[in-house]
Tab-separated table of C-alpha atoms and ligand atoms in Angstrom:
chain	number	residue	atom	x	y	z
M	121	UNK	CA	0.453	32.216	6.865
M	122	UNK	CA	-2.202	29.987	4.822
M	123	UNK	CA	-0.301	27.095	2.243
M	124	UNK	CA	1.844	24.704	1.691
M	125	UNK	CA	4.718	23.303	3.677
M	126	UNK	CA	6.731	20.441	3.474
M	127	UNK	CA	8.282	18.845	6.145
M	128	UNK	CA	10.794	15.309	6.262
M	129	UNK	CA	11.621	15.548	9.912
M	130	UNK	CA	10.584	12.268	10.960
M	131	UNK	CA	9.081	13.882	14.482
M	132	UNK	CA	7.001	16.404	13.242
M	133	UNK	CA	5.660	13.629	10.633
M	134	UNK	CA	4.803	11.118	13.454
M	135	UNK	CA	3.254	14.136	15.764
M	136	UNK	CA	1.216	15.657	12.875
M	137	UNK	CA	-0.308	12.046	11.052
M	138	UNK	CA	-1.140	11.556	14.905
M	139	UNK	CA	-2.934	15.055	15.829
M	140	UNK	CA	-6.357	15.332	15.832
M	141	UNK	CA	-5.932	18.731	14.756
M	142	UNK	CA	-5.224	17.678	10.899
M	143	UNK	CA	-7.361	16.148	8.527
M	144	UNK	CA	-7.001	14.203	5.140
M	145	UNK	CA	-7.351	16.130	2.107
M	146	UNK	CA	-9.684	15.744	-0.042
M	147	UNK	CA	-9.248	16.017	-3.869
M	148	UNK	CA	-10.572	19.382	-4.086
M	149	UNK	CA	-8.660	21.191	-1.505
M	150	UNK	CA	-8.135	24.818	-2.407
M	151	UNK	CA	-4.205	24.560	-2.237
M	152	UNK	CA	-4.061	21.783	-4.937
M	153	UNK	CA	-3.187	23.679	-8.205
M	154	UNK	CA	-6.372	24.274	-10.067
M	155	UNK	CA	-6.038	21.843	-13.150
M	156	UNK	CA	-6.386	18.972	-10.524
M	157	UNK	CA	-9.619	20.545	-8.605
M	158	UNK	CA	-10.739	20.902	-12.292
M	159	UNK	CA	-10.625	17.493	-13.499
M	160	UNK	CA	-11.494	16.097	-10.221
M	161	UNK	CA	-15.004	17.773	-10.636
M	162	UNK	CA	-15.391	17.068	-14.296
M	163	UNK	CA	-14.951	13.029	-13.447
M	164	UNK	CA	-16.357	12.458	-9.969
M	165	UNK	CA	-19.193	10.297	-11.119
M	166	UNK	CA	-19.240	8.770	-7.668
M	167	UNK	CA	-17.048	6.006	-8.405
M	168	UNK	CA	-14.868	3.866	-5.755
M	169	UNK	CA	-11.915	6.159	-6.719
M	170	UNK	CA	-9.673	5.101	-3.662
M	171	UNK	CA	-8.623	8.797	-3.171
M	172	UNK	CA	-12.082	10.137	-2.726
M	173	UNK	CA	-14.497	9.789	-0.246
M	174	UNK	CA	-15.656	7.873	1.239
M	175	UNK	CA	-12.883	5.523	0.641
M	176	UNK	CA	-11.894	5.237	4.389
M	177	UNK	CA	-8.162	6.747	3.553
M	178	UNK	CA	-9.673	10.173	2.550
M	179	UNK	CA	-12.044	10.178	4.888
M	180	UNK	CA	-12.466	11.958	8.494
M	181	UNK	CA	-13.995	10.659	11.841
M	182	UNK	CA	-16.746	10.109	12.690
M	183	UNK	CA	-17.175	8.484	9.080
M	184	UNK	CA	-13.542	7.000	9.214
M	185	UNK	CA	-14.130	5.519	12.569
M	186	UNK	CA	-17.547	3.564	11.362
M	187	UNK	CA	-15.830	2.539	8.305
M	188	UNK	CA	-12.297	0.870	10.112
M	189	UNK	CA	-14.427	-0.288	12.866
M	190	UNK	CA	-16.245	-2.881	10.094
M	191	UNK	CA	-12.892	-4.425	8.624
M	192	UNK	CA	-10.753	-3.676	11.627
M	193	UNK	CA	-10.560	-7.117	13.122
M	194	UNK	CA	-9.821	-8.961	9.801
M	195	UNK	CA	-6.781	-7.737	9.511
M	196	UNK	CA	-6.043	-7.951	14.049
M	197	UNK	CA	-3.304	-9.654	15.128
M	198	UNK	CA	-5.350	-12.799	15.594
M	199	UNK	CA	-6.676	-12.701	12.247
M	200	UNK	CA	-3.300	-12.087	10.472
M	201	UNK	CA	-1.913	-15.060	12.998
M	202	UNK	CA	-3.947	-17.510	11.420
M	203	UNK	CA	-2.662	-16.810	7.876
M	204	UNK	CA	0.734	-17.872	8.187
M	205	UNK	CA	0.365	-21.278	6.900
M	206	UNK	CA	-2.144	-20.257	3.877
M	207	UNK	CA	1.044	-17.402	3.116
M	208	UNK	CA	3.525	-20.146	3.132
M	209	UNK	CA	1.652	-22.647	0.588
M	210	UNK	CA	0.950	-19.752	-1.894
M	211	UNK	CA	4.785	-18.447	-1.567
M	212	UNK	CA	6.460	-22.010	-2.060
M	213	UNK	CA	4.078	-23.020	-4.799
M	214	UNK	CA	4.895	-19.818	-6.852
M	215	UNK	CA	8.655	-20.020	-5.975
M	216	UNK	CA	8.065	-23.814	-7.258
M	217	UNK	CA	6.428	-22.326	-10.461
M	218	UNK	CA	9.224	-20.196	-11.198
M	219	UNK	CA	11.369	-22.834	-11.413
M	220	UNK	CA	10.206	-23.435	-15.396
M	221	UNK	CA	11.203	-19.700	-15.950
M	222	UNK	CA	14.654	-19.831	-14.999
M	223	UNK	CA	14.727	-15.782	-16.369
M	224	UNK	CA	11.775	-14.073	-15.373
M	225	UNK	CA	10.352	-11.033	-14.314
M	226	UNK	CA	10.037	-10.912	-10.826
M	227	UNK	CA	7.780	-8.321	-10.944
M	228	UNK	CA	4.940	-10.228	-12.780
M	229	UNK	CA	6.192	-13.877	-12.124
M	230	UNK	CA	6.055	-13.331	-8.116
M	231	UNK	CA	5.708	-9.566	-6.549
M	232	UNK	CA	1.962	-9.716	-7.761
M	233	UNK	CA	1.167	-13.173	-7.473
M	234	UNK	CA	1.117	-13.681	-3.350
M	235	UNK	CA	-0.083	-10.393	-2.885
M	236	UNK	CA	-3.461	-10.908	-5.008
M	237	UNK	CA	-3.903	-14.561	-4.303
M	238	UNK	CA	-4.284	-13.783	-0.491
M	239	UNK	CA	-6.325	-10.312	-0.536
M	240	UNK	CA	-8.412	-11.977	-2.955
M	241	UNK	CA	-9.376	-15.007	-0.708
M	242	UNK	CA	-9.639	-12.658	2.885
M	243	UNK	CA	-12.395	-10.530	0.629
M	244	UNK	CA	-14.264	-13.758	-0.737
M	245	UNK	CA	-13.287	-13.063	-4.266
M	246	UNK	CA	-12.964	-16.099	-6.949
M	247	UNK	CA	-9.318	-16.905	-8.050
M	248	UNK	CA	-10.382	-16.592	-11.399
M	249	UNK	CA	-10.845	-13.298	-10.832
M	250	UNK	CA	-7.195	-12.593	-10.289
M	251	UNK	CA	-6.063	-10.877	-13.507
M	252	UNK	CA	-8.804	-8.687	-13.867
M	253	UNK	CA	-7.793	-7.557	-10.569
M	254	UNK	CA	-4.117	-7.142	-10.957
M	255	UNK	CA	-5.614	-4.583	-13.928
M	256	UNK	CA	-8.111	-2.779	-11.855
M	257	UNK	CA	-5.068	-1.957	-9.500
M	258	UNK	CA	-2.865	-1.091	-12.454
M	259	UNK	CA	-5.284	1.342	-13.862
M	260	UNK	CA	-6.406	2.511	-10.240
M	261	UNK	CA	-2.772	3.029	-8.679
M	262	UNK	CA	-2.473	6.064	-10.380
M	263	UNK	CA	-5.797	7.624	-8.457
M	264	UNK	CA	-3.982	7.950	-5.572
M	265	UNK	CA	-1.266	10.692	-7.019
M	266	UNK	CA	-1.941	14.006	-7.781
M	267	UNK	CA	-1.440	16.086	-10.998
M	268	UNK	CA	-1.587	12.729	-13.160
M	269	UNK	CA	-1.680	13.421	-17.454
M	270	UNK	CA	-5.364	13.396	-18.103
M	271	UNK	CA	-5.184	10.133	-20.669
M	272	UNK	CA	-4.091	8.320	-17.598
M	273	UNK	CA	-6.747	9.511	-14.949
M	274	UNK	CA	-9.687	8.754	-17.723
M	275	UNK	CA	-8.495	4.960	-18.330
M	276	UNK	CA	-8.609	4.917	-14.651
M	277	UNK	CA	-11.989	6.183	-14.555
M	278	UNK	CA	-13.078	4.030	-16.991
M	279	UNK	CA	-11.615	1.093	-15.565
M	280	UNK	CA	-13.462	2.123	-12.053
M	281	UNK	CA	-16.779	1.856	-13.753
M	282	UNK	CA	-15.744	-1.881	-14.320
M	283	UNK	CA	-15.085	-1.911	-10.803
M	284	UNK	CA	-18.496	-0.397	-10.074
M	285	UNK	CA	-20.814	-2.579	-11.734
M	286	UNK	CA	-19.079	-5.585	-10.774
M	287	UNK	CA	-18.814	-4.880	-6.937
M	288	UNK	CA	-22.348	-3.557	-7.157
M	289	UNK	CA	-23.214	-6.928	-8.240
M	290	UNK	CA	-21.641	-9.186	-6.110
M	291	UNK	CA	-22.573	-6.847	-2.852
M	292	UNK	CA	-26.340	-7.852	-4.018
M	293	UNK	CA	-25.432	-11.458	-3.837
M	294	UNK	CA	-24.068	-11.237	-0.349
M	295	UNK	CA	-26.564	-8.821	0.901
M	296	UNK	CA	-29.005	-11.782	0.059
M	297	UNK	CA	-26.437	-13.886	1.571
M	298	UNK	CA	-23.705	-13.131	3.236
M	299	UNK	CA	-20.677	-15.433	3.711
M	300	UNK	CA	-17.616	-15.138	6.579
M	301	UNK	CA	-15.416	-13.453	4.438
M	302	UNK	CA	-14.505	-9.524	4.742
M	303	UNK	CA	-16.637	-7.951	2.085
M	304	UNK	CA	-19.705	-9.476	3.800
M	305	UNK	CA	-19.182	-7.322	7.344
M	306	UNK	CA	-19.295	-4.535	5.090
M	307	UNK	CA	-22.504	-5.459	3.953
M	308	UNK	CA	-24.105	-6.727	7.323
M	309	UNK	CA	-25.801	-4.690	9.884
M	310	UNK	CA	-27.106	-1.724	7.175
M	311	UNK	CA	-24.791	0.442	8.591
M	312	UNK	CA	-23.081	1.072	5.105
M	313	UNK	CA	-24.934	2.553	1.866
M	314	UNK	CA	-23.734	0.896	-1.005
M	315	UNK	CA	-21.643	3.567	-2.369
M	316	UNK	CA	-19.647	3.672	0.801
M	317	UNK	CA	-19.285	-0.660	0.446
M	318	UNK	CA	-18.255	-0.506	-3.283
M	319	UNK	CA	-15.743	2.535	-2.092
M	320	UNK	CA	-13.968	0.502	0.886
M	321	UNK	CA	-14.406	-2.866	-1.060
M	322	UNK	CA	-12.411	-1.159	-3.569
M	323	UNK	CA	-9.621	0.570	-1.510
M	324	UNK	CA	-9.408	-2.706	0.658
M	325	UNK	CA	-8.475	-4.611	-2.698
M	326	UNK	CA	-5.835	-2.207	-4.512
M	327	UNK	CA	-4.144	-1.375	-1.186
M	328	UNK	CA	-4.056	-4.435	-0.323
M	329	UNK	CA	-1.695	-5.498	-3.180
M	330	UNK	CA	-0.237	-2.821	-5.284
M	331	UNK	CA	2.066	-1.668	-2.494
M	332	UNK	CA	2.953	-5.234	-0.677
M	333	UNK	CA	3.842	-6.088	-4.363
M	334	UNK	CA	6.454	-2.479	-4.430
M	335	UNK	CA	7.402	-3.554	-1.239
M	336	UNK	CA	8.646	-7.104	-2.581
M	337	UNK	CA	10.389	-5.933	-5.564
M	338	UNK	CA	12.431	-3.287	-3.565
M	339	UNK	CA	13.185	-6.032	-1.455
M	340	UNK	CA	14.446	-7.985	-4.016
M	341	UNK	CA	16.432	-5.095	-5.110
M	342	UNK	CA	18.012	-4.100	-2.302
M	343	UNK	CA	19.291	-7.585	-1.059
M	344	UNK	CA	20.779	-8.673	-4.226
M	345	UNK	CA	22.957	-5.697	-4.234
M	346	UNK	CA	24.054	-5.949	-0.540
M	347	UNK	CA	24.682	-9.535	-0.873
M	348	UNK	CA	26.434	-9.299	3.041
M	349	UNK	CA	22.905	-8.535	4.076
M	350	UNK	CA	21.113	-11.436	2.314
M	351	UNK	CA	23.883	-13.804	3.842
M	352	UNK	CA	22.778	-12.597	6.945
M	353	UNK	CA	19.201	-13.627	6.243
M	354	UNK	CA	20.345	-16.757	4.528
M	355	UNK	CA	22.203	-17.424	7.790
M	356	UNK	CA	19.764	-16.160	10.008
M	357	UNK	CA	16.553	-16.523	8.914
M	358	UNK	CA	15.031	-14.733	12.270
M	359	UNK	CA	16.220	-11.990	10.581
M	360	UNK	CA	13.850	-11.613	7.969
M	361	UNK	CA	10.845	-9.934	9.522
M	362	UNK	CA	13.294	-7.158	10.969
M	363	UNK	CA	14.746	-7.257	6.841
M	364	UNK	CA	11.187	-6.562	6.013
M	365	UNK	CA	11.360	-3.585	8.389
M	366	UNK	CA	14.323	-2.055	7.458
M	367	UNK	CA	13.750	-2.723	3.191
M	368	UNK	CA	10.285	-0.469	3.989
M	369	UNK	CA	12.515	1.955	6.378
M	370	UNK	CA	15.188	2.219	3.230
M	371	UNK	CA	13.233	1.981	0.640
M	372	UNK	CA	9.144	2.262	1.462
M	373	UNK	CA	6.887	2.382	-1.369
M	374	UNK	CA	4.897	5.186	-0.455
M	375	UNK	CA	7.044	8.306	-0.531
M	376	UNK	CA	4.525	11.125	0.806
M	377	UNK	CA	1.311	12.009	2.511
M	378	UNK	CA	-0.259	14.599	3.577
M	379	UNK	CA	-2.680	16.484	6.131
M	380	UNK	CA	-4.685	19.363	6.512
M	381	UNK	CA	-4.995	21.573	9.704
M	382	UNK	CA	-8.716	22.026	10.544
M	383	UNK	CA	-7.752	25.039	13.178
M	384	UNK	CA	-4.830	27.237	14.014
M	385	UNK	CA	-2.082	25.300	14.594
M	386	UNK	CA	1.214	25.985	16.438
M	387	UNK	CA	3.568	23.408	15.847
M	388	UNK	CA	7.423	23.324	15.753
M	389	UNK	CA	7.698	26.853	16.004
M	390	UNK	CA	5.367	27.669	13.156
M	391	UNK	CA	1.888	29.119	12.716
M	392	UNK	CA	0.018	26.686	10.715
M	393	UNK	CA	-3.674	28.574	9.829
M	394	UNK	CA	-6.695	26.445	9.286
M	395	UNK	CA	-7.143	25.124	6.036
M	396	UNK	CA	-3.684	25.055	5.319
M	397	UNK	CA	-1.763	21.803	3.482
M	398	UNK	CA	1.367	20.293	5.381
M	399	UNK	CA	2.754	17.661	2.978
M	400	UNK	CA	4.646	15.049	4.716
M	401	UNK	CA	7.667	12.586	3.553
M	402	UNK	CA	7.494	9.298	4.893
M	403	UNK	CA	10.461	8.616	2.799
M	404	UNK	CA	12.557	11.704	4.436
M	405	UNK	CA	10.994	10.753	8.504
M	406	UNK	CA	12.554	7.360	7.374
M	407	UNK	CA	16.086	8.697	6.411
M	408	UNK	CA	15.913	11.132	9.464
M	409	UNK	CA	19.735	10.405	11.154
M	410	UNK	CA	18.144	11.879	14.472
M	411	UNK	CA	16.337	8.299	14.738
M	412	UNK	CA	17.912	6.308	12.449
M	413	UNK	CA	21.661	6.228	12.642
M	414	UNK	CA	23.922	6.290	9.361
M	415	UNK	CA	20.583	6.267	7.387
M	416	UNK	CA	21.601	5.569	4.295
M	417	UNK	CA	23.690	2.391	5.661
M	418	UNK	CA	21.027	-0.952	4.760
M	419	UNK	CA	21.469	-2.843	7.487
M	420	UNK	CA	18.751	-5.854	8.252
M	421	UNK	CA	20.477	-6.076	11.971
M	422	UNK	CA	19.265	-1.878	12.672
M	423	UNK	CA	17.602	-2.541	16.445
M	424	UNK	CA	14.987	0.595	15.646
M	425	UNK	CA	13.802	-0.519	11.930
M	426	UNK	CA	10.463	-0.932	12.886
M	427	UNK	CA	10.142	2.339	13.886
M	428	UNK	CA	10.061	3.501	10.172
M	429	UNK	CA	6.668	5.301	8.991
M	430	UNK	CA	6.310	3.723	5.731
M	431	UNK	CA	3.313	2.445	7.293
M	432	UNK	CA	1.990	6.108	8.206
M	433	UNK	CA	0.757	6.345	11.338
M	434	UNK	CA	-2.254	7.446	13.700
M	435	UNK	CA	-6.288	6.800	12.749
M	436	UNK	CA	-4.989	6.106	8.833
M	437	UNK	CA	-2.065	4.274	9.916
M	438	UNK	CA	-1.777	1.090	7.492
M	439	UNK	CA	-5.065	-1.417	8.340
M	440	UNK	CA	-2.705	-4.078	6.329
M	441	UNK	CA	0.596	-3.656	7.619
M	442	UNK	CA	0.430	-7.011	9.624
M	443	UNK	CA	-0.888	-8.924	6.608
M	444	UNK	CA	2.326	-6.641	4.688
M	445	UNK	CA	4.732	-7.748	7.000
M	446	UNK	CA	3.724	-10.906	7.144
M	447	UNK	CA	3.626	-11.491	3.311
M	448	UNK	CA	7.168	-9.623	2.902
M	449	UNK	CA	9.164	-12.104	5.409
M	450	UNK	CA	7.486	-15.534	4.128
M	451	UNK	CA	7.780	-14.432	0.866
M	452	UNK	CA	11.790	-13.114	0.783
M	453	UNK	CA	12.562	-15.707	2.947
M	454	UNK	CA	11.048	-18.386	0.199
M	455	UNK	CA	12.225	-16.873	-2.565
M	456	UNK	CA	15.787	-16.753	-1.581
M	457	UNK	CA	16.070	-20.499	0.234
M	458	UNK	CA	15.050	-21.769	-2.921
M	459	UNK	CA	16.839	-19.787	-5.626
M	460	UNK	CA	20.104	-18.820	-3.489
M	461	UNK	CA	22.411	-17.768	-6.885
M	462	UNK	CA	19.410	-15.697	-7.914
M	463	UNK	CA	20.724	-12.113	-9.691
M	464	UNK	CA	19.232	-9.401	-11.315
M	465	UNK	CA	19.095	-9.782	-15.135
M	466	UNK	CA	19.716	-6.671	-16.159
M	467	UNK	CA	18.860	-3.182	-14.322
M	468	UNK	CA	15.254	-2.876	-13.162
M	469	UNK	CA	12.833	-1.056	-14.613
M	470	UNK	CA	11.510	1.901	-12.496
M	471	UNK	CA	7.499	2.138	-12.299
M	472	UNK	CA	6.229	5.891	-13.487
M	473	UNK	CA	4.488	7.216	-10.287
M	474	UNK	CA	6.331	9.716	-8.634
M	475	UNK	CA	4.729	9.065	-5.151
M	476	UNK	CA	5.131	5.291	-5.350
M	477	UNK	CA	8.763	4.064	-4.998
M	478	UNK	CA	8.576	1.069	-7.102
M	479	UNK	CA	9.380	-1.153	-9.968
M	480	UNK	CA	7.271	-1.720	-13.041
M	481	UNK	CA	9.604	-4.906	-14.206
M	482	UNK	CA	12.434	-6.275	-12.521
M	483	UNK	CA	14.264	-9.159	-15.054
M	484	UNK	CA	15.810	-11.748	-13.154
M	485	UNK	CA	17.959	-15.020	-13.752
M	486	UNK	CA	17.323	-18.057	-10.921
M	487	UNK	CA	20.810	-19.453	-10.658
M	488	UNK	CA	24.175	-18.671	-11.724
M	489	UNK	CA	24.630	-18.279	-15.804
T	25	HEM	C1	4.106	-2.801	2.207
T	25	HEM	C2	2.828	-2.682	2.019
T	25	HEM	C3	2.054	-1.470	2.414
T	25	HEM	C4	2.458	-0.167	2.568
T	25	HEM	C5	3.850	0.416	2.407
T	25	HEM	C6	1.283	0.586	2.957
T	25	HEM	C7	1.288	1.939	3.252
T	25	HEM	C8	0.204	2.635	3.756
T	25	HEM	C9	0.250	4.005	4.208
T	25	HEM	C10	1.482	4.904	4.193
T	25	HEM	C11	-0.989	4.318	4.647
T	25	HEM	C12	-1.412	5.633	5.286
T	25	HEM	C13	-1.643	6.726	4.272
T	25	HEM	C14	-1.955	8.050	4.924
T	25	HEM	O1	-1.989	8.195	6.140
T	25	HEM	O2	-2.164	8.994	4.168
T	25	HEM	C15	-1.829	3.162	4.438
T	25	HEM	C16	-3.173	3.115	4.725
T	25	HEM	C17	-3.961	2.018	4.435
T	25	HEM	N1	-3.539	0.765	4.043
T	25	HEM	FE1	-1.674	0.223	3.602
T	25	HEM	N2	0.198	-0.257	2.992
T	25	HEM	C18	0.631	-1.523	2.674
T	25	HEM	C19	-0.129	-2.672	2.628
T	25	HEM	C20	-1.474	-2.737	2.845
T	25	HEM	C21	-2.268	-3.948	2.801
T	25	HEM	C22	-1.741	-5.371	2.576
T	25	HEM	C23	-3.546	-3.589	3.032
T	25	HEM	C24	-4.688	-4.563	3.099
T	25	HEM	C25	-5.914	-4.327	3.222
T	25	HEM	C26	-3.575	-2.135	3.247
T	25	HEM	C27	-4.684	-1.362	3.522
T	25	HEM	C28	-4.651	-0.038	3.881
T	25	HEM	C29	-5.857	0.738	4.200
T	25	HEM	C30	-7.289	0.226	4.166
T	25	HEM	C31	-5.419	2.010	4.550
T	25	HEM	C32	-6.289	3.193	4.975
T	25	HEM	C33	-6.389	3.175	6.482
T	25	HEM	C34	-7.199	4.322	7.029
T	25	HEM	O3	-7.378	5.334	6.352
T	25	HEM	O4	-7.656	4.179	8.166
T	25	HEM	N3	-2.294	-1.669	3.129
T	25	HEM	N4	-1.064	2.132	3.931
């Protein structure tokens, strides 16, 4: 039987993102209702739309293999090793900033902040470009859901064509000469046209933010309503990077993925027919009690956390989630040295997207009132 299925079973999510037997899907495939096919046609003006090809996430081998292969060291253990310091200036400086806001909004005031200051400076891209970027990936999350309200897809198409012309620019300035930053392998060697550099420069710069910054503001959430689990931290602070594991285990930004079989496929006792869409939640795998005990218990101690699949997994698996983890235990871990009476001001406000588990706004007060 050809269409969709749905699975949560965190197994069959880990076997199918890592079979070669399914693909990604692209925009138009035939089992997406037809409104989305429809205005996916009527606005592909070949724009770095980061879920279209060839933005390396919606994209298949050998393509996908040529693409990671450019960028794939940058973000290598070695790579990521080397950033620890440059993380911990940026996250104790903005924790110092905050300090003249004793109520803000976490959300603006910090989430975004490390996330863009460090993506921007491993792709070579001036600091004062930072708020134009925080827009681009405001306007661009949205791409990367299906079945958005057309107003909302067009502003994100328009803001892409700002995207465009300015990437198209600045790849002509390194092509004439390059500098050791990560936007410049993608324009070395000639192995890239320039749609497929503008494309990768572009998902390489909204993932690597919009969901570290999700990522932080769950955090946030989570720990300052199971204050026994921040004390542990507090207490502890080798803890954090297995906190960091368990918030994305609990509460993960990205909710669901999916995969299409390019053959007959038997898998846990079904017949999957080529062509057919298997959506998969990374959220469900994640609160699967086969793997993870008492899911829906937070617990920063859990010995399996990093087993979660908030990261995906197989040939798409997250190319940031070192820099991610990375940024999520520095940053926690500065945030609540410094401010240790810090509570939540207020509920926090829940971002739109249905597919990204997030926070728009999240109103905060430093210290005891
Ligand atoms: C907590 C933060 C993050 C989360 C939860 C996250 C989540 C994910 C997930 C679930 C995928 C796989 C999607 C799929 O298979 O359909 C993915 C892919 C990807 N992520 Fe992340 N990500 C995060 C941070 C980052 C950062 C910091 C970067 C920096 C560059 C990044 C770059 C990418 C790229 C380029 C891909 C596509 C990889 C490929 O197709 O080969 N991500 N991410």
């Amino acid at each position: 039987m050809s269409g969709v299925r749905v699975t949560a079973d965190y197994e069959l999510c880990r076997l199918i993102l890592r079979d070669r037997r399914f693909g990604i899907v692209t925009p138009n495939h035939p089992a997406l209702p037809k409104p989305i096919r429809w205005m996916m046609t009527k606005t592909d003006l070949g724009l770095p739309n980061l879920g279209e090809p060839p933005s390396m996430l919606v994209t298949d081998p050998p393509d996908h293999t040529r693409y990671r292969r450019m960028v794939g060291q940058a973000f290598g253990p070695k790579a990521i090793a080397t950033l620890d310091e440059r993380v911990t200036e940026v996250a104790d400086d903005l924790v110092e900033r905050l300090s003249s806001k004793p109520r803000p909004d976490l959300i603006q005031d910090f989430c975004t902040q490390l996330p863009v200051t460090i993506i921007a400076e491993i792709l070579g891209l001036p600091d004062t470009m930072h708020s134009t970027l925080l827009k681009w990936g405001d306007s661009g999350a949205p791409l990367l859901e299906r079945g958005l309200p057309w107003s909302t897809y067009r502003h994100a198409i328009e803001d892409l064509a700002e995207v465009q012309l300015y990437f198209d620019r600045y790849f002509d300035g390194l092509t004439a000469d390059p500098q050791d930053d990560v936007l410049s392998m993608l324009v070395t060697g000639d192995e890239l046209t320039r749609r497929e550099q503008v494309a990768n420069a572009a998902l390489l710069l909204d993932a690597g933010f919009l969901t570290t910054v999700n990522m932080l503001g769950n955090g946030i959430v989570l720990l300052t309503s199971h204050p026994d689990q921040l004390e542990l931290c507090t207490a502890q602070p080798e803890l954090w990077p297995n906190a960091v594991e368990e918030i994305l285990r609990y509460d993960g930004p990205v909710r669901m993925t999916g995969r299409v079989a390019n053959c007959d496929v038997d898998i846990a006792d079904q017949h999957i027919t080529a062509g057919s869409l298997v959506l998969l939640s990374l959220a469900g795998a994640n609160d699967d009690p086969a793997v993870f005990p008492d899911p829906q218990q937070f617990d920063v101690t859990r010995d399996n956390a990093g087993e979660h699949l908030a990261f995906g997994s197989g040939i798409h698996g997250c190319l940031g989630a070192r820099l991610a983890r990375l940024e999520g235990a520095v940053a926690l871990r500065a945030l609540f040295e410094r401010y240790p009476d810090l509570s939540l001001d207020g509920p926090p406000i829940p971002h739109p997207l249905r597919n990204l588990h997030a926070y728009r706004s999240i109103p905060a007060m430093l210290s005891a009132a």
